[in-house]
């Protein structure tokens, strides 16, 4: 009797989890590490202490992501990083890092726009944009900070929601996402005027 | 002959004295409730801010609230929204005050099922718990986990009586406790497993009851967030364990629990009373009821979990230990005199701790709110770096940059820059330039540091915690 009851409970649990599971494909690669965020402390600490070996080591961890941005989003950013490193210009490196973060936010929001019909992937991308914003939020003045936060919240709303077993489902809204993207990037532009020059 | 026990009776039948003793206790309880409700509904921390956001918009990945989501707690908070005219902060405040105020009567109910004349001591020990004001005014979920666990223990029938429905209701309550506060998993498992193992006739009811709440809740969370919920969980657990959580495994040095407990006068007396009761339960295990074993199991499991995995800077994590410790002291199998002595010792410890940590002024807002008010009065718009409350400051300070000291190199780099060059308006930078700065040649650089640790040198504005468990904050000038 007990076993029957436990069995029924287990089947019920599996049924609910299976039914509730979003059907869309999901790439865990998209939710992986972010070298630009993870290596920033080491890079900035190296600059502060004048320890350029540590700076170069931290930059090595970011290099493939910077190369990606250079090839796809912001032509010239990798060369600018190399030049600043060679000349040991800390202030330039700091502003380049901000520029790279803005590029990453733009890149993820563009990805969400392109995959807006794939709820899980679009959500991963907006959440990733939020992570980059949170990492650079300290550098933002209150006005752009509020504008970016508001824009990213709207972006998250705009990708819709499949709902729970269809209940509460909300269709994605590409127009609202485009508006949110535009507002976010406009607010971030003064922090990194050269960001996304090839995007 | 043993007196008959009425369900939920907290007055000893035939003893008028008990009724008389309840009068001052109830009066003190009413005064306590009035004092708690006299406090302003003001957010004291980032986590409270995240909960308040969740009352109107549930999105774990957007920190509304933080992982793991606390769905039961958020659902309860939403019930208070209409009463609070839709204001999530007020609703959250009412919820946590009500949950904290529910603890003394629930403690009395748990004890009354086994030892009716222990109801008053259990009530009083819970009411005098030094962390009770923090459970109420901290606006976090801690009180909900304890309250529903106590409810679960209270509905279980006493030895010799049986009920087909009670174990199921207890399972529902303990399951709901888990939905309110998943981080109390060790506490709840510590209570649940002994009950399931020791009382076979309760087993099915407890498991089915808990499952009926927990399984659909997990399904709803998974449906709402999808695999991202697992990803957020992995990041949260890794970050909490090795980063900001100040656990035993954190990379950075952190204060230890012994120092935190030792900083509260009377705390060691409370700890000694609880430890004594725990040892007594272990040495006289045969005299312990399943309910008592469940209380001891929950206390021990939570204590181990807290010492290993929780932040020693957050004293509130020990609240379940003190709350259950009070029950243990009252219910432990020992003689009347010894019981009275240990109860008095614990109450003395609690009284000393309360008297030395409590700010009786109910008009005082939380330390972080006072620090924010002080920053509002500061004429310039210098940036501020904080190690606690960064989201709250970013939301409320509309005139300056806010750096997170979890990234110290980033904060230092940002505050080393000329304030005007990092996007700050020139007018603001000028307004923030004091004569002292100009003389030192550091005009426009640096800012403020808001911290829970005092500066090693120089002056600081001090915003004292209002109660045990609420950290004192220090605001001072910071020049990298």
XYZ file of C-alpha atoms in Angstrom, chain B residues 181-364:
184
model
C 12.798 29.171 3.368
C 14.631 26.552 1.305
C 17.897 27.522 2.993
C 16.473 25.926 6.150
C 16.682 22.521 4.435
C 19.084 21.148 7.066
C 16.854 22.413 9.888
C 13.743 20.879 8.379
C 15.418 17.605 7.414
C 16.787 17.398 10.965
C 13.220 17.482 12.286
C 11.514 15.532 9.506
C 13.774 12.482 9.343
C 13.584 11.511 13.047
C 9.784 11.750 12.898
C 9.625 9.609 9.771
C 12.083 7.039 11.138
C 10.879 6.823 14.746
C 7.105 6.815 14.186
C 6.140 4.447 11.354
C 2.427 5.300 11.646
C 3.162 8.956 10.886
C 5.461 8.177 7.964
C 2.981 8.170 5.093
C 1.123 11.241 6.280
C 4.289 13.259 6.782
C 5.803 12.348 3.415
C 2.603 12.785 1.417
C 1.831 16.082 3.184
C 5.285 17.512 2.539
C 5.326 16.171 -1.033
C 1.978 17.762 -1.838
C 3.508 21.170 -1.145
C 7.118 20.783 -2.200
C 6.725 18.947 -5.529
C 4.255 21.375 -7.152
C 6.297 24.334 -5.849
C 9.464 22.978 -7.453
C 7.521 22.342 -10.641
C 6.228 25.922 -10.703
C 9.743 27.310 -10.165
C 11.153 25.121 -12.908
C 8.339 26.059 -15.252
C 8.882 29.760 -14.617
C 12.667 29.817 -14.907
C 13.552 26.634 -16.802
C 17.126 25.310 -16.812
C 18.276 28.844 -16.011
C 17.038 28.195 -12.474
C 19.659 25.460 -12.146
C 22.300 27.736 -13.663
C 21.426 30.560 -11.271
C 21.520 28.030 -8.440
C 24.987 26.799 -9.386
C 26.299 30.361 -9.545
C 24.619 31.303 -6.288
C 25.875 28.278 -4.365
C 29.425 28.685 -5.730
C 29.434 32.429 -5.000
C 27.942 32.001 -1.553
C 30.273 29.161 -0.605
C 33.553 30.593 -1.852
C 32.870 34.314 -2.218
C 30.522 36.726 -0.550
C 29.014 34.188 1.868
C 31.985 34.303 4.272
C 31.621 30.561 4.822
C 34.340 28.209 6.024
C 35.292 27.785 2.356
C 35.484 31.467 1.421
C 38.666 32.670 -0.185
C 38.884 35.736 2.011
C 39.455 35.793 5.758
C 36.246 36.291 7.687
C 35.184 36.617 11.304
C 34.297 33.310 12.910
C 31.098 32.337 14.663
C 32.719 32.180 18.090
C 33.748 35.837 17.826
C 30.251 36.795 16.628
C 28.520 34.955 19.469
C 31.032 36.214 22.026
C 30.317 39.804 21.025
C 26.771 39.534 22.414
C 26.704 39.743 26.225
C 24.819 36.823 27.734
C 25.110 34.731 24.577
C 27.380 32.141 26.171
C 24.862 31.641 28.982
C 22.180 30.909 26.372
C 24.561 28.604 24.510
C 25.486 26.763 27.716
C 21.811 26.194 28.622
C 21.048 24.846 25.137
C 24.172 22.663 25.078
C 23.303 21.293 28.513
C 19.785 20.418 27.354
C 21.134 18.806 24.193
C 23.573 16.671 26.171
C 20.767 15.683 28.543
C 18.632 14.559 25.590
C 21.507 12.467 24.235
C 22.287 10.826 27.568
C 18.624 10.120 28.349
C 17.553 9.310 24.802
C 15.028 6.668 25.929
C 13.091 9.303 27.860
C 12.760 11.550 24.794
C 9.553 11.695 22.779
C 9.784 11.672 18.938
C 8.834 15.355 19.009
C 11.765 16.108 21.331
C 14.154 14.066 19.167
C 12.895 16.048 16.148
C 13.597 19.352 17.947
C 17.083 18.180 18.963
C 17.745 16.847 15.449
C 16.645 20.093 13.802
C 18.723 22.167 16.198
C 21.858 20.066 15.700
C 21.542 19.879 11.907
C 20.949 23.615 11.629
C 23.822 24.419 13.984
C 26.274 22.351 11.927
C 24.939 23.853 8.667
C 25.231 27.386 10.052
C 28.752 26.960 11.418
C 29.984 25.522 8.119
C 27.938 27.255 5.446
C 26.586 30.534 6.791
C 28.042 33.986 7.182
C 29.269 34.673 10.733
C 28.416 38.336 10.156
C 24.712 37.399 10.095
C 23.818 36.447 13.640
C 20.198 35.886 12.590
C 21.190 32.507 11.126
C 21.365 31.255 14.705
C 17.755 32.235 15.442
C 16.408 28.682 14.873
C 19.031 27.344 17.285
C 17.939 29.709 20.052
C 14.236 29.239 19.270
C 14.438 25.445 19.316
C 16.907 25.603 22.211
C 14.199 27.188 24.357
C 11.867 24.290 23.586
C 14.616 21.786 24.307
C 15.356 23.351 27.686
C 11.684 23.099 28.670
C 11.083 19.613 27.306
C 14.387 17.841 28.123
C 13.950 14.825 30.392
C 15.211 16.134 33.702
C 13.947 16.761 37.221
C 11.835 19.770 38.128
C 14.562 21.712 39.935
C 17.147 21.173 37.260
C 14.631 22.187 34.600
C 13.788 25.355 36.496
C 17.475 26.186 36.958
C 18.299 25.776 33.258
C 15.216 27.767 32.203
C 16.192 30.586 34.566
C 19.792 30.496 33.265
C 18.631 30.729 29.646
C 16.166 33.491 30.447
C 18.917 35.382 32.292
C 21.187 35.066 29.259
C 18.421 36.266 26.947
C 17.607 39.200 29.223
C 21.251 40.284 29.390
C 21.554 40.003 25.599
C 18.323 41.915 24.994
C 19.148 44.660 27.472
C 22.605 45.207 26.018
C 21.694 45.119 22.320
C 18.194 46.558 22.007
C 17.504 50.142 21.008
C 14.121 50.707 22.607
C 13.385 53.764 20.464
C 10.819 52.506 17.943
C 11.226 55.512 15.680
C 14.778 54.560 14.666
